[in-house]
Amino acid sequence: MQRILQKTRSYCTVLKEVKKNQKIDKPKENKLNFTELKYPSKVPSKPIKQSFPTGEKPVIDNATIQLLERLALVNLESKEALSTLEKSIEFAEKISHIDTTNVLPLYTVLEDQNLYLREDSVTEGNCREDILRGAKVTEEDYFVSPPGNIPLQQKEKDFTDN
Amino acid sequence: MYKKLLLSKSTSRGFSTQIQTAKTNLKNWKSVVGLEVHAQLLTDSKLFSGSSNEFGAPLNSAVSHFDASIPGTLPVLNRKCVEIGVKTAIALGCRVNEVSMFDRKHYFYADLPVGYQITQQRAALANDGELTFPVIVPGKKTYYKKARLLQLQLEQDSGKSLHDEELKRSLVDLNRAGAPLIELVFAPDLETGEEAASLVKELILILKSLRSCSCKMEEGALRVDANISIHRSGEPFGVRTEVKNIGSVRSISQAITFEIQRQFEVKLNGGVITNETRSWDATTRSTVPMRDKEVLQDYRFMPEPNLPPLRLNTSATDTSCSDIISVASISRGIPELPEDTRSNLIKKYQLSQDVAVILVNEAKLLQYFISIMEHVPGIPAKLVTNFLINDLLTFCNKRNVDIEDCQLSYIHLEDILSALHAGTINLQAGRELIEIIHENPSQKVQTLIKDHNLEQITDEKMIEQFCRQAIEQHEQAVKQYQSGKKKALFAIVGEVSKLSKQKANMKMVVAFLEKILKSE
């Protein structure tokens, strides 16, 4: 365990040798002791309490709730769900108080890697049975889904025909 | 049913009068058109997976686990897609970016099973290009227009849905899901439907010569969305609508012209244009609002965490390694582009610009032209272009056949033009030969000329005889001509043509007539 940690996180090499007769399954002993690190991590060893200006409680209007329900496909009608949503917004709000001027955003930890390019050849596919097996409803090799993205007037037309 | 017919008739009549009143007031208004073009790339496999990119494969067969968004699958970028993207970007004068990145754009459609499209938003493959293209408006002089290309990006296509209205369900085929696209975002630099159609026509020529895209709009390989707004001149741009589902070059012009007119009528009646997506209905020739996107959609863009940045070698050195493509080496492989072809034609054969534009638009005609110029020594370029454009192309348009499907082969054409050039037949006989050969392509031109008795009459005595006969029959025209009305000669020439069964050499006829009439 210790070795794996040392390998993957080279910046937190532990100074003290781990005693051989120490019991490994003791969780407390296994934890990294941050005060004994050779190269201290930029991550603070102890949680720092920061006070962010607490803004007013977020107010979410009905239209926004409806939009969120549609986008996230989550039911927000109950009081509990709504308060969870409010708390989440309050929690995430803190991030907007952090000063990020002149700091480039980190999109991926692989940003110094080059994107691997594959040769253009057909190597997959022709597995329709596999693909369709996961679908509840199928029809002549098609997936079947509820309708969507149809021109608006079609509905009106149906109405007048009836 | 009858009632319906009546109704549609009366509405259409009402509409046409509206157009007329509207046109007089349109002068103070300006229309602004911007295009977004999606082009499917000509590759064997898809953008991020190894399944086939072939059109028309059996239902749901060209689908990999990744395309069906089975958990645990990851995207792997196709090298050829990057190469085609870079090639197209260079041909359109873009700045190719050394580093570009992929993003997720969220949609909730059944034909996009993973719930997002991988595209490029923050850092695209290329930016800031431009496209200059000739605009052909019937009855007006051809002019050149320039449109800025804001962005060129790589992205995935979605699957296809068939809407079953009766059973209220959609049938989904994922064969197209994950197919490689480039999206070209043009600045709103255009004004009319004709300009938009001309831009797309030029783009098709370029993409075809680069072998980037098949450009078969009927297969959906090239799709055009148009953003349209109108505003009073001097005022800021109006609210725009987006027209999707435009299926042919001709529809582009029609859809945009319709939408400009519709917006103008809304404004004229005191209405407000709303930002909406409309769909072009080719059968009713009108734009219809689409149910989706009533609310401004929130695409929730986010960086694609599974793909590190795409890097290109943009320096002059052309060292390509396995994962870094050299832009310089790709730019060296770019073929002659349509605009170069046009200027070369104009320079080499002294063609007019309009003729060069028509030849380059019709690949087959251009091929015929160049071969004939090479194989028939001394033939004037004008004789060839006139015959190809005024006679062959007109014949194909009249018969509504594609020039590719015309039964006339190159050999036929070369023989006809050689005969025309040598004076064995006249133009009228040439036209007749096109019709005869289209019905009966197995015969040789030389035998057809003999069999149908199409040889031009160049015998002076015979022509003189025809001329004297015509003069006798047209005393009136003779008098008019002799009193200075030169145009009156055409009536007599026409008569000679008729008498000779359209086989007389017209040059000789005109010369003879002038000689006879002057001496009298």
mmCIF file of N, CA, C and O in Angstrom, chain A residues 67 70-71 73 107-108 110-128 130-132 139-155 158 161, chain B residues 43-47 49-52 59-61 63-64 68 76-80 102 108 110 122 162-163 165 168-172 174 288-292 303 307-309 311 323-325:
data_model
loop_
_atom_site.group_PDB
_atom_site.id
_atom_site.type_symbol
_atom_site.label_atom_id
_atom_site.label_comp_id
_atom_site.label_asym_id
_atom_site.label_seq_id
_atom_site.Cartn_x
_atom_site.Cartn_y
_atom_site.Cartn_z
ATOM 1 N N LEU A 67 -37.678 24.403 -16.039
ATOM 2 C CA LEU A 67 -36.587 24.210 -17.003
ATOM 3 C C LEU A 67 -35.610 23.161 -16.464
ATOM 4 O O LEU A 67 -35.188 22.257 -17.190
ATOM 5 N N ARG A 70 -36.901 19.740 -16.716
ATOM 6 C CA ARG A 70 -36.848 19.245 -18.076
ATOM 7 C C ARG A 70 -35.432 18.838 -18.475
ATOM 8 O O ARG A 70 -35.221 17.803 -19.106
ATOM 9 N N LEU A 71 -34.460 19.665 -18.073
ATOM 10 C CA LEU A 71 -33.079 19.378 -18.457
ATOM 11 C C LEU A 71 -32.534 18.173 -17.710
ATOM 12 O O LEU A 71 -31.851 17.332 -18.285
ATOM 13 N N LEU A 73 -34.333 15.951 -15.866
ATOM 14 C CA LEU A 73 -35.288 14.856 -15.721
ATOM 15 C C LEU A 73 -35.408 14.430 -14.251
ATOM 16 O O LEU A 73 -35.430 13.250 -13.935
ATOM 17 N N TYR A 107 -8.462 22.025 -17.610
ATOM 18 C CA TYR A 107 -9.606 21.278 -18.132
ATOM 19 C C TYR A 107 -9.448 19.791 -17.881
ATOM 20 O O TYR A 107 -10.393 19.076 -17.668
ATOM 21 N N THR A 108 -8.204 19.343 -18.007
ATOM 22 C CA THR A 108 -7.955 17.922 -17.808
ATOM 23 C C THR A 108 -6.538 17.744 -17.268
ATOM 24 O O THR A 108 -5.637 18.512 -17.612
ATOM 25 N N LEU A 110 -4.731 15.577 -18.145
ATOM 26 C CA LEU A 110 -3.942 15.025 -19.257
ATOM 27 C C LEU A 110 -3.577 16.115 -20.266
ATOM 28 O O LEU A 110 -3.296 15.816 -21.417
ATOM 29 N N GLU A 111 -3.602 17.371 -19.822
ATOM 30 C CA GLU A 111 -3.444 18.443 -20.811
ATOM 31 C C GLU A 111 -2.049 18.491 -21.425
ATOM 32 O O GLU A 111 -1.866 19.097 -22.477
ATOM 33 N N ASP A 112 -1.066 17.860 -20.796
ATOM 34 C CA ASP A 112 0.266 17.843 -21.414
ATOM 35 C C ASP A 112 0.459 16.622 -22.325
ATOM 36 O O ASP A 112 1.524 16.426 -22.889
ATOM 37 N N GLN A 113 -0.580 15.813 -22.452
ATOM 38 C CA GLN A 113 -0.508 14.645 -23.338
ATOM 39 C C GLN A 113 -1.021 15.039 -24.725
ATOM 40 O O GLN A 113 -1.830 15.941 -24.862
ATOM 41 N N ASN A 114 -0.525 14.327 -25.747
ATOM 42 C CA ASN A 114 -1.092 14.515 -27.079
ATOM 43 C C ASN A 114 -2.232 13.540 -27.272
ATOM 44 O O ASN A 114 -2.173 12.405 -26.817
ATOM 45 N N LEU A 115 -3.238 14.014 -27.994
ATOM 46 C CA LEU A 115 -4.377 13.153 -28.257
ATOM 47 C C LEU A 115 -3.959 12.044 -29.221
ATOM 48 O O LEU A 115 -3.401 12.305 -30.283
ATOM 49 N N TYR A 116 -4.236 10.813 -28.851
ATOM 50 C CA TYR A 116 -3.878 9.685 -29.691
ATOM 51 C C TYR A 116 -4.760 9.667 -30.943
ATOM 52 O O TYR A 116 -5.958 9.882 -30.862
ATOM 53 N N LEU A 117 -4.156 9.433 -32.101
ATOM 54 C CA LEU A 117 -4.914 9.388 -33.347
ATOM 55 C C LEU A 117 -4.949 7.962 -33.893
ATOM 56 O O LEU A 117 -3.915 7.308 -33.997
ATOM 57 N N ARG A 118 -6.141 7.532 -34.242
ATOM 58 C CA ARG A 118 -6.368 6.167 -34.726
ATOM 59 C C ARG A 118 -6.364 6.170 -36.249
ATOM 60 O O ARG A 118 -6.787 7.137 -36.873
ATOM 61 N N GLU A 119 -5.873 5.097 -36.878
ATOM 62 C CA GLU A 119 -5.941 4.993 -38.340
ATOM 63 C C GLU A 119 -7.399 4.803 -38.752
ATOM 64 O O GLU A 119 -8.184 4.195 -38.028
ATOM 65 N N ASP A 120 -7.735 5.300 -39.950
ATOM 66 C CA ASP A 120 -9.125 5.231 -40.421
ATOM 67 C C ASP A 120 -9.428 3.869 -41.018
ATOM 68 O O ASP A 120 -9.248 3.643 -42.209
ATOM 69 N N SER A 121 -9.838 2.928 -40.181
ATOM 70 C CA SER A 121 -10.252 1.630 -40.716
ATOM 71 C C SER A 121 -11.401 1.086 -39.876
ATOM 72 O O SER A 121 -11.519 1.402 -38.697
ATOM 73 N N VAL A 122 -12.233 0.290 -40.518
ATOM 74 C CA VAL A 122 -13.412 -0.251 -39.836
ATOM 75 C C VAL A 122 -13.003 -1.463 -39.011
ATOM 76 O O VAL A 122 -12.509 -2.448 -39.550
ATOM 77 N N THR A 123 -13.169 -1.357 -37.702
ATOM 78 C CA THR A 123 -12.754 -2.442 -36.812
ATOM 79 C C THR A 123 -13.883 -2.904 -35.901
ATOM 80 O O THR A 123 -13.742 -3.880 -35.193
ATOM 81 N N GLU A 124 -14.990 -2.148 -35.901
ATOM 82 C CA GLU A 124 -16.084 -2.490 -34.980
ATOM 83 C C GLU A 124 -17.401 -2.490 -35.737
ATOM 84 O O GLU A 124 -17.449 -2.203 -36.922
ATOM 85 N N GLY A 125 -18.489 -2.683 -34.997
ATOM 86 C CA GLY A 125 -19.823 -2.658 -35.576
ATOM 87 C C GLY A 125 -20.316 -4.043 -35.925
ATOM 88 O O GLY A 125 -19.735 -5.038 -35.465
ATOM 89 N N ASN A 126 -21.377 -4.108 -36.746
ATOM 90 C CA ASN A 126 -22.007 -5.373 -37.113
ATOM 91 C C ASN A 126 -22.329 -6.204 -35.882
ATOM 92 O O ASN A 126 -22.045 -7.402 -35.841
ATOM 93 N N CYS A 127 -22.864 -5.569 -34.864
ATOM 94 C CA CYS A 127 -23.236 -6.302 -33.656
ATOM 95 C C CYS A 127 -24.627 -5.850 -33.244
ATOM 96 O O CYS A 127 -24.860 -5.484 -32.105
ATOM 97 N N ARG A 128 -25.535 -5.841 -34.224
ATOM 98 C CA ARG A 128 -26.862 -5.302 -33.978
ATOM 99 C C ARG A 128 -27.572 -6.013 -32.832
ATOM 100 O O ARG A 128 -28.191 -5.390 -31.986
ATOM 101 N N ASP A 130 -26.382 -7.448 -30.204
ATOM 102 C CA ASP A 130 -25.834 -6.983 -28.926
ATOM 103 C C ASP A 130 -26.406 -5.620 -28.571
ATOM 104 O O ASP A 130 -26.812 -5.365 -27.440
ATOM 105 N N ILE A 131 -26.388 -4.736 -29.583
ATOM 106 C CA ILE A 131 -26.787 -3.349 -29.350
ATOM 107 C C ILE A 131 -28.262 -3.273 -28.974
ATOM 108 O O ILE A 131 -28.646 -2.560 -28.054
ATOM 109 N N LEU A 132 -29.087 -4.038 -29.690
ATOM 110 C CA LEU A 132 -30.538 -3.941 -29.464
ATOM 111 C C LEU A 132 -30.975 -4.688 -28.212
ATOM 112 O O LEU A 132 -32.071 -4.482 -27.715
ATOM 113 N N GLU A 139 -38.452 -2.467 -32.908
ATOM 114 C CA GLU A 139 -39.395 -2.716 -34.006
ATOM 115 C C GLU A 139 -38.568 -2.856 -35.273
ATOM 116 O O GLU A 139 -37.906 -1.897 -35.694
ATOM 117 N N GLU A 140 -38.582 -4.005 -35.861
ATOM 118 C CA GLU A 140 -37.844 -4.257 -37.099
ATOM 119 C C GLU A 140 -36.442 -3.657 -37.080
ATOM 120 O O GLU A 140 -36.102 -2.836 -37.912
ATOM 121 N N ASP A 141 -35.667 -4.027 -36.115
ATOM 122 C CA ASP A 141 -34.272 -3.570 -35.978
ATOM 123 C C ASP A 141 -34.131 -2.094 -35.614
ATOM 124 O O ASP A 141 -33.031 -1.556 -35.617
ATOM 125 N N TYR A 142 -35.222 -1.423 -35.348
ATOM 126 C CA TYR A 142 -35.156 -0.042 -34.863
ATOM 127 C C TYR A 142 -35.281 -0.028 -33.340
ATOM 128 O O TYR A 142 -35.950 -0.881 -32.761
ATOM 129 N N PHE A 143 -34.682 0.985 -32.697
ATOM 130 C CA PHE A 143 -35.036 1.293 -31.316
ATOM 131 C C PHE A 143 -36.359 2.050 -31.372
ATOM 132 O O PHE A 143 -36.625 2.774 -32.337
ATOM 133 N N VAL A 144 -37.180 1.914 -30.335
ATOM 134 C CA VAL A 144 -38.431 2.673 -30.307
ATOM 135 C C VAL A 144 -38.396 3.636 -29.129
ATOM 136 O O VAL A 144 -38.021 3.258 -28.021
ATOM 137 N N SER A 145 -38.724 4.909 -29.385
ATOM 138 C CA SER A 145 -38.701 5.905 -28.317
ATOM 139 C C SER A 145 -39.947 6.781 -28.416
ATOM 140 O O SER A 145 -40.609 6.786 -29.449
ATOM 141 N N PRO A 146 -40.242 7.523 -27.343
ATOM 142 C CA PRO A 146 -41.355 8.475 -27.445
ATOM 143 C C PRO A 146 -41.044 9.522 -28.489
ATOM 144 O O PRO A 146 -39.870 9.783 -28.779
ATOM 145 N N PRO A 147 -42.058 10.130 -29.097
ATOM 146 C CA PRO A 147 -41.792 11.095 -30.163
ATOM 147 C C PRO A 147 -41.128 12.356 -29.617
ATOM 148 O O PRO A 147 -41.284 12.692 -28.457
ATOM 149 N N GLY A 148 -40.414 13.030 -30.464
ATOM 150 C CA GLY A 148 -39.775 14.280 -30.070
ATOM 151 C C GLY A 148 -39.277 15.006 -31.273
ATOM 152 O O GLY A 148 -39.086 14.420 -32.330
ATOM 153 N N ASN A 149 -39.088 16.321 -31.128
ATOM 154 C CA ASN A 149 -38.501 17.124 -32.186
ATOM 155 C C ASN A 149 -39.288 17.062 -33.491
ATOM 156 O O ASN A 149 -38.739 16.873 -34.560
ATOM 157 N N ILE A 150 -40.598 17.214 -33.390
ATOM 158 C CA ILE A 150 -41.457 17.215 -34.581
ATOM 159 C C ILE A 150 -41.939 18.651 -34.797
ATOM 160 O O ILE A 150 -42.167 19.364 -33.828
ATOM 161 N N PRO A 151 -42.077 19.076 -36.056
ATOM 162 C CA PRO A 151 -42.565 20.443 -36.278
ATOM 163 C C PRO A 151 -43.858 20.739 -35.520
ATOM 164 O O PRO A 151 -44.730 19.886 -35.388
ATOM 165 N N LEU A 152 -43.964 21.972 -35.017
ATOM 166 C CA LEU A 152 -45.039 22.367 -34.116
ATOM 167 C C LEU A 152 -46.409 22.289 -34.754
ATOM 168 O O LEU A 152 -47.384 21.940 -34.121
ATOM 169 N N GLN A 153 -46.459 22.615 -36.056
ATOM 170 C CA GLN A 153 -47.765 22.727 -36.679
ATOM 171 C C GLN A 153 -48.489 21.402 -36.819
ATOM 172 O O GLN A 153 -49.707 21.387 -36.942
ATOM 173 N N GLN A 154 -47.727 20.310 -36.778
ATOM 174 C CA GLN A 154 -48.337 19.014 -36.953
ATOM 175 C C GLN A 154 -49.448 18.784 -35.930
ATOM 176 O O GLN A 154 -50.490 18.253 -36.252
ATOM 177 N N LYS A 155 -49.216 19.251 -34.731
ATOM 178 C CA LYS A 155 -50.174 19.072 -33.655
ATOM 179 C C LYS A 155 -51.466 19.822 -33.992
ATOM 180 O O LYS A 155 -52.567 19.299 -33.854
ATOM 181 N N ASP A 158 -53.480 17.988 -36.611
ATOM 182 C CA ASP A 158 -54.225 16.863 -36.052
ATOM 183 C C ASP A 158 -55.516 17.351 -35.409
ATOM 184 O O ASP A 158 -56.570 16.764 -35.548
ATOM 185 N N ASP A 161 -58.186 18.283 -37.920
ATOM 186 C CA ASP A 161 -58.715 17.111 -38.620
ATOM 187 C C ASP A 161 -59.750 16.385 -37.772
ATOM 188 O O ASP A 161 -60.711 15.834 -38.288
ATOM 189 N N THR B 43 -14.856 9.315 -44.926
ATOM 190 C CA THR B 43 -13.921 8.411 -44.271
ATOM 191 C C THR B 43 -14.517 7.015 -44.269
ATOM 192 O O THR B 43 -15.694 6.840 -44.537
ATOM 193 N N ASP B 44 -13.677 6.013 -43.941
ATOM 194 C CA ASP B 44 -14.202 4.652 -43.844
ATOM 195 C C ASP B 44 -14.913 4.447 -42.521
ATOM 196 O O ASP B 44 -15.952 3.827 -42.445
ATOM 197 N N SER B 45 -14.298 4.995 -41.430
ATOM 198 C CA SER B 45 -14.864 4.757 -40.104
ATOM 199 C C SER B 45 -15.309 6.071 -39.480
ATOM 200 O O SER B 45 -15.072 7.145 -40.017
ATOM 201 N N LYS B 46 -15.952 5.963 -38.325
ATOM 202 C CA LYS B 46 -16.551 7.139 -37.687
ATOM 203 C C LYS B 46 -15.522 8.014 -36.976
ATOM 204 O O LYS B 46 -14.340 7.691 -36.932
ATOM 205 N N LEU B 47 -15.995 9.112 -36.404
ATOM 206 C CA LEU B 47 -15.091 10.096 -35.805
ATOM 207 C C LEU B 47 -14.347 9.537 -34.597
ATOM 208 O O LEU B 47 -13.141 9.686 -34.475
ATOM 209 N N SER B 49 -15.072 6.185 -33.284
ATOM 210 C CA SER B 49 -15.157 4.735 -33.132
ATOM 211 C C SER B 49 -14.834 4.063 -34.463
ATOM 212 O O SER B 49 -14.844 4.701 -35.505
ATOM 213 N N GLY B 50 -14.585 2.757 -34.387
ATOM 214 C CA GLY B 50 -14.163 2.019 -35.579
ATOM 215 C C GLY B 50 -15.305 1.401 -36.353
ATOM 216 O O GLY B 50 -15.093 0.488 -37.135
ATOM 217 N N SER B 51 -16.535 1.900 -36.177
ATOM 218 C CA SER B 51 -17.631 1.339 -36.966
ATOM 219 C C SER B 51 -17.717 2.055 -38.309
ATOM 220 O O SER B 51 -17.212 3.155 -38.474
ATOM 221 N N SER B 52 -18.412 1.428 -39.256
ATOM 222 C CA SER B 52 -18.405 1.901 -40.644
ATOM 223 C C SER B 52 -19.155 3.213 -40.807
ATOM 224 O O SER B 52 -20.181 3.449 -40.187
ATOM 225 N N LEU B 59 -30.031 -1.376 -41.059
ATOM 226 C CA LEU B 59 -30.419 -0.705 -39.817
ATOM 227 C C LEU B 59 -29.565 -1.119 -38.620
ATOM 228 O O LEU B 59 -29.372 -2.310 -38.383
ATOM 229 N N ASN B 60 -29.095 -0.157 -37.886
ATOM 230 C CA ASN B 60 -28.345 -0.372 -36.641
ATOM 231 C C ASN B 60 -27.193 -1.366 -36.763
ATOM 232 O O ASN B 60 -26.833 -2.023 -35.800
ATOM 233 N N SER B 61 -26.622 -1.497 -37.973
ATOM 234 C CA SER B 61 -25.511 -2.433 -38.130
ATOM 235 C C SER B 61 -24.163 -1.724 -38.029
ATOM 236 O O SER B 61 -23.206 -2.282 -37.522
ATOM 237 N N VAL B 63 -22.934 0.230 -36.003
ATOM 238 C CA VAL B 63 -22.975 0.817 -34.662
ATOM 239 C C VAL B 63 -22.017 0.050 -33.764
ATOM 240 O O VAL B 63 -22.117 -1.168 -33.652
ATOM 241 N N SER B 64 -21.076 0.758 -33.144
ATOM 242 C CA SER B 64 -20.174 0.118 -32.188
ATOM 243 C C SER B 64 -20.755 0.322 -30.794
ATOM 244 O O SER B 64 -21.736 1.046 -30.616
ATOM 245 N N ALA B 68 -23.402 3.406 -29.359
ATOM 246 C CA ALA B 68 -24.655 3.157 -28.652
ATOM 247 C C ALA B 68 -24.541 3.594 -27.198
ATOM 248 O O ALA B 68 -25.425 3.322 -26.396
ATOM 249 N N VAL B 76 -11.992 7.446 -29.404
ATOM 250 C CA VAL B 76 -10.633 7.454 -29.953
ATOM 251 C C VAL B 76 -10.700 8.172 -31.309
ATOM 252 O O VAL B 76 -11.373 7.716 -32.225
ATOM 253 N N LEU B 77 -10.003 9.289 -31.428
ATOM 254 C CA LEU B 77 -10.152 10.152 -32.605
ATOM 255 C C LEU B 77 -9.552 9.525 -33.863
ATOM 256 O O LEU B 77 -8.455 8.970 -33.838
ATOM 257 N N ASN B 78 -10.293 9.664 -34.962
ATOM 258 C CA ASN B 78 -9.884 9.168 -36.282
ATOM 259 C C ASN B 78 -8.925 10.174 -36.927
ATOM 260 O O ASN B 78 -9.270 11.335 -37.121
ATOM 261 N N ARG B 79 -7.731 9.704 -37.265
ATOM 262 C CA ARG B 79 -6.695 10.568 -37.818
ATOM 263 C C ARG B 79 -7.146 11.243 -39.118
ATOM 264 O O ARG B 79 -6.898 12.422 -39.347
ATOM 265 N N LYS B 80 -7.836 10.474 -39.963
ATOM 266 C CA LYS B 80 -8.234 10.999 -41.268
ATOM 267 C C LYS B 80 -9.185 12.190 -41.127
ATOM 268 O O LYS B 80 -9.156 13.111 -41.933
ATOM 269 N N PHE B 102 -11.899 19.443 -27.362
ATOM 270 C CA PHE B 102 -13.261 18.937 -27.566
ATOM 271 C C PHE B 102 -14.149 19.241 -26.360
ATOM 272 O O PHE B 102 -13.672 19.288 -25.224
ATOM 273 N N PHE B 108 -31.177 16.457 -25.436
ATOM 274 C CA PHE B 108 -31.900 15.283 -24.982
ATOM 275 C C PHE B 108 -32.753 14.755 -26.126
ATOM 276 O O PHE B 108 -33.930 15.080 -26.245
ATOM 277 N N ALA B 110 -33.616 11.162 -28.557
ATOM 278 C CA ALA B 110 -33.490 9.694 -28.556
ATOM 279 C C ALA B 110 -32.399 9.227 -29.505
ATOM 280 O O ALA B 110 -31.793 8.188 -29.294
ATOM 281 N N ARG B 122 -14.748 25.736 -27.301
ATOM 282 C CA ARG B 122 -13.798 26.728 -26.768
ATOM 283 C C ARG B 122 -12.633 26.949 -27.719
ATOM 284 O O ARG B 122 -12.187 28.061 -27.932
ATOM 285 N N LEU B 162 -37.149 8.212 -37.207
ATOM 286 C CA LEU B 162 -38.327 8.209 -38.084
ATOM 287 C C LEU B 162 -39.517 8.448 -37.175
ATOM 288 O O LEU B 162 -39.691 7.746 -36.194
ATOM 289 N N HIS B 163 -40.332 9.454 -37.484
ATOM 290 C CA HIS B 163 -41.455 9.752 -36.592
ATOM 291 C C HIS B 163 -42.712 9.049 -37.067
ATOM 292 O O HIS B 163 -43.162 9.254 -38.183
ATOM 293 N N GLU B 165 -46.295 9.071 -36.614
ATOM 294 C CA GLU B 165 -47.276 9.966 -36.006
ATOM 295 C C GLU B 165 -48.488 9.217 -35.486
ATOM 296 O O GLU B 165 -49.062 9.599 -34.476
ATOM 297 N N LYS B 168 -47.585 7.536 -32.318
ATOM 298 C CA LYS B 168 -46.921 8.493 -31.420
ATOM 299 C C LYS B 168 -45.615 7.926 -30.860
ATOM 300 O O LYS B 168 -45.448 7.729 -29.654
ATOM 301 N N ARG B 169 -44.725 7.604 -31.762
ATOM 302 C CA ARG B 169 -43.434 7.091 -31.315
ATOM 303 C C ARG B 169 -42.386 7.400 -32.373
ATOM 304 O O ARG B 169 -42.714 7.768 -33.511
ATOM 305 N N SER B 170 -41.133 7.281 -31.992
ATOM 306 C CA SER B 170 -40.038 7.478 -32.931
ATOM 307 C C SER B 170 -39.272 6.181 -33.087
ATOM 308 O O SER B 170 -39.052 5.465 -32.114
ATOM 309 N N LEU B 171 -38.870 5.894 -34.329
ATOM 310 C CA LEU B 171 -38.037 4.732 -34.594
ATOM 311 C C LEU B 171 -36.615 5.233 -34.822
ATOM 312 O O LEU B 171 -36.397 6.133 -35.630
ATOM 313 N N VAL B 172 -35.684 4.670 -34.074
ATOM 314 C CA VAL B 172 -34.329 5.213 -34.082
ATOM 315 C C VAL B 172 -33.334 4.258 -34.717
ATOM 316 O O VAL B 172 -33.284 3.082 -34.365
ATOM 317 N N LEU B 174 -29.254 4.050 -35.331
ATOM 318 C CA LEU B 174 -28.029 4.703 -34.846
ATOM 319 C C LEU B 174 -26.867 4.624 -35.840
ATOM 320 O O LEU B 174 -25.739 4.961 -35.495
ATOM 321 N N VAL B 288 -41.919 26.290 -41.294
ATOM 322 C CA VAL B 288 -42.869 25.938 -40.238
ATOM 323 C C VAL B 288 -42.131 25.956 -38.901
ATOM 324 O O VAL B 288 -40.999 25.481 -38.833
ATOM 325 N N PRO B 289 -42.753 26.468 -37.830
ATOM 326 C CA PRO B 289 -42.042 26.451 -36.540
ATOM 327 C C PRO B 289 -41.832 25.026 -36.037
ATOM 328 O O PRO B 289 -42.675 24.157 -36.255
ATOM 329 N N MET B 290 -40.729 24.781 -35.352
ATOM 330 C CA MET B 290 -40.457 23.452 -34.796
ATOM 331 C C MET B 290 -40.771 23.459 -33.317
ATOM 332 O O MET B 290 -40.565 24.448 -32.638
ATOM 333 N N ARG B 291 -41.257 22.304 -32.822
ATOM 334 C CA ARG B 291 -41.699 22.249 -31.436
ATOM 335 C C ARG B 291 -40.532 22.493 -30.479
ATOM 336 O O ARG B 291 -40.643 23.182 -29.494
ATOM 337 N N ASP B 292 -39.410 21.912 -30.800
ATOM 338 C CA ASP B 292 -38.279 22.029 -29.898
ATOM 339 C C ASP B 292 -37.703 23.434 -29.940
ATOM 340 O O ASP B 292 -37.971 24.184 -30.854
ATOM 341 N N PRO B 303 -16.053 20.841 -20.909
ATOM 342 C CA PRO B 303 -14.918 20.201 -21.588
ATOM 343 C C PRO B 303 -15.093 18.681 -21.596
ATOM 344 O O PRO B 303 -15.558 18.116 -20.614
ATOM 345 N N LEU B 307 -10.867 13.339 -23.620
ATOM 346 C CA LEU B 307 -9.978 13.617 -24.748
ATOM 347 C C LEU B 307 -8.989 14.731 -24.394
ATOM 348 O O LEU B 307 -9.399 15.863 -24.184
ATOM 349 N N PRO B 308 -7.699 14.393 -24.345
ATOM 350 C CA PRO B 308 -6.705 15.453 -24.136
ATOM 351 C C PRO B 308 -6.689 16.396 -25.353
ATOM 352 O O PRO B 308 -7.296 16.088 -26.366
ATOM 353 N N PRO B 309 -5.990 17.536 -25.242
ATOM 354 C CA PRO B 309 -6.003 18.478 -26.367
ATOM 355 C C PRO B 309 -5.412 17.859 -27.642
ATOM 356 O O PRO B 309 -4.493 17.052 -27.582
ATOM 357 N N ARG B 311 -3.186 18.322 -30.778
ATOM 358 C CA ARG B 311 -2.090 19.221 -31.172
ATOM 359 C C ARG B 311 -1.696 18.983 -32.626
ATOM 360 O O ARG B 311 -1.674 17.855 -33.100
ATOM 361 N N ASP B 323 1.142 11.075 -33.648
ATOM 362 C CA ASP B 323 -0.014 11.758 -33.090
ATOM 363 C C ASP B 323 -0.053 13.256 -33.392
ATOM 364 O O ASP B 323 -0.954 13.955 -32.949
ATOM 365 N N ILE B 324 0.948 13.766 -34.105
ATOM 366 C CA ILE B 324 0.935 15.187 -34.441
ATOM 367 C C ILE B 324 1.013 15.331 -35.957
ATOM 368 O O ILE B 324 2.002 14.968 -36.588
ATOM 369 N N ILE B 325 -0.054 15.867 -36.543
ATOM 370 C CA ILE B 325 -0.121 16.016 -37.988
ATOM 371 C C ILE B 325 0.509 17.341 -38.381
ATOM 372 O O ILE B 325 0.291 18.355 -37.718
#
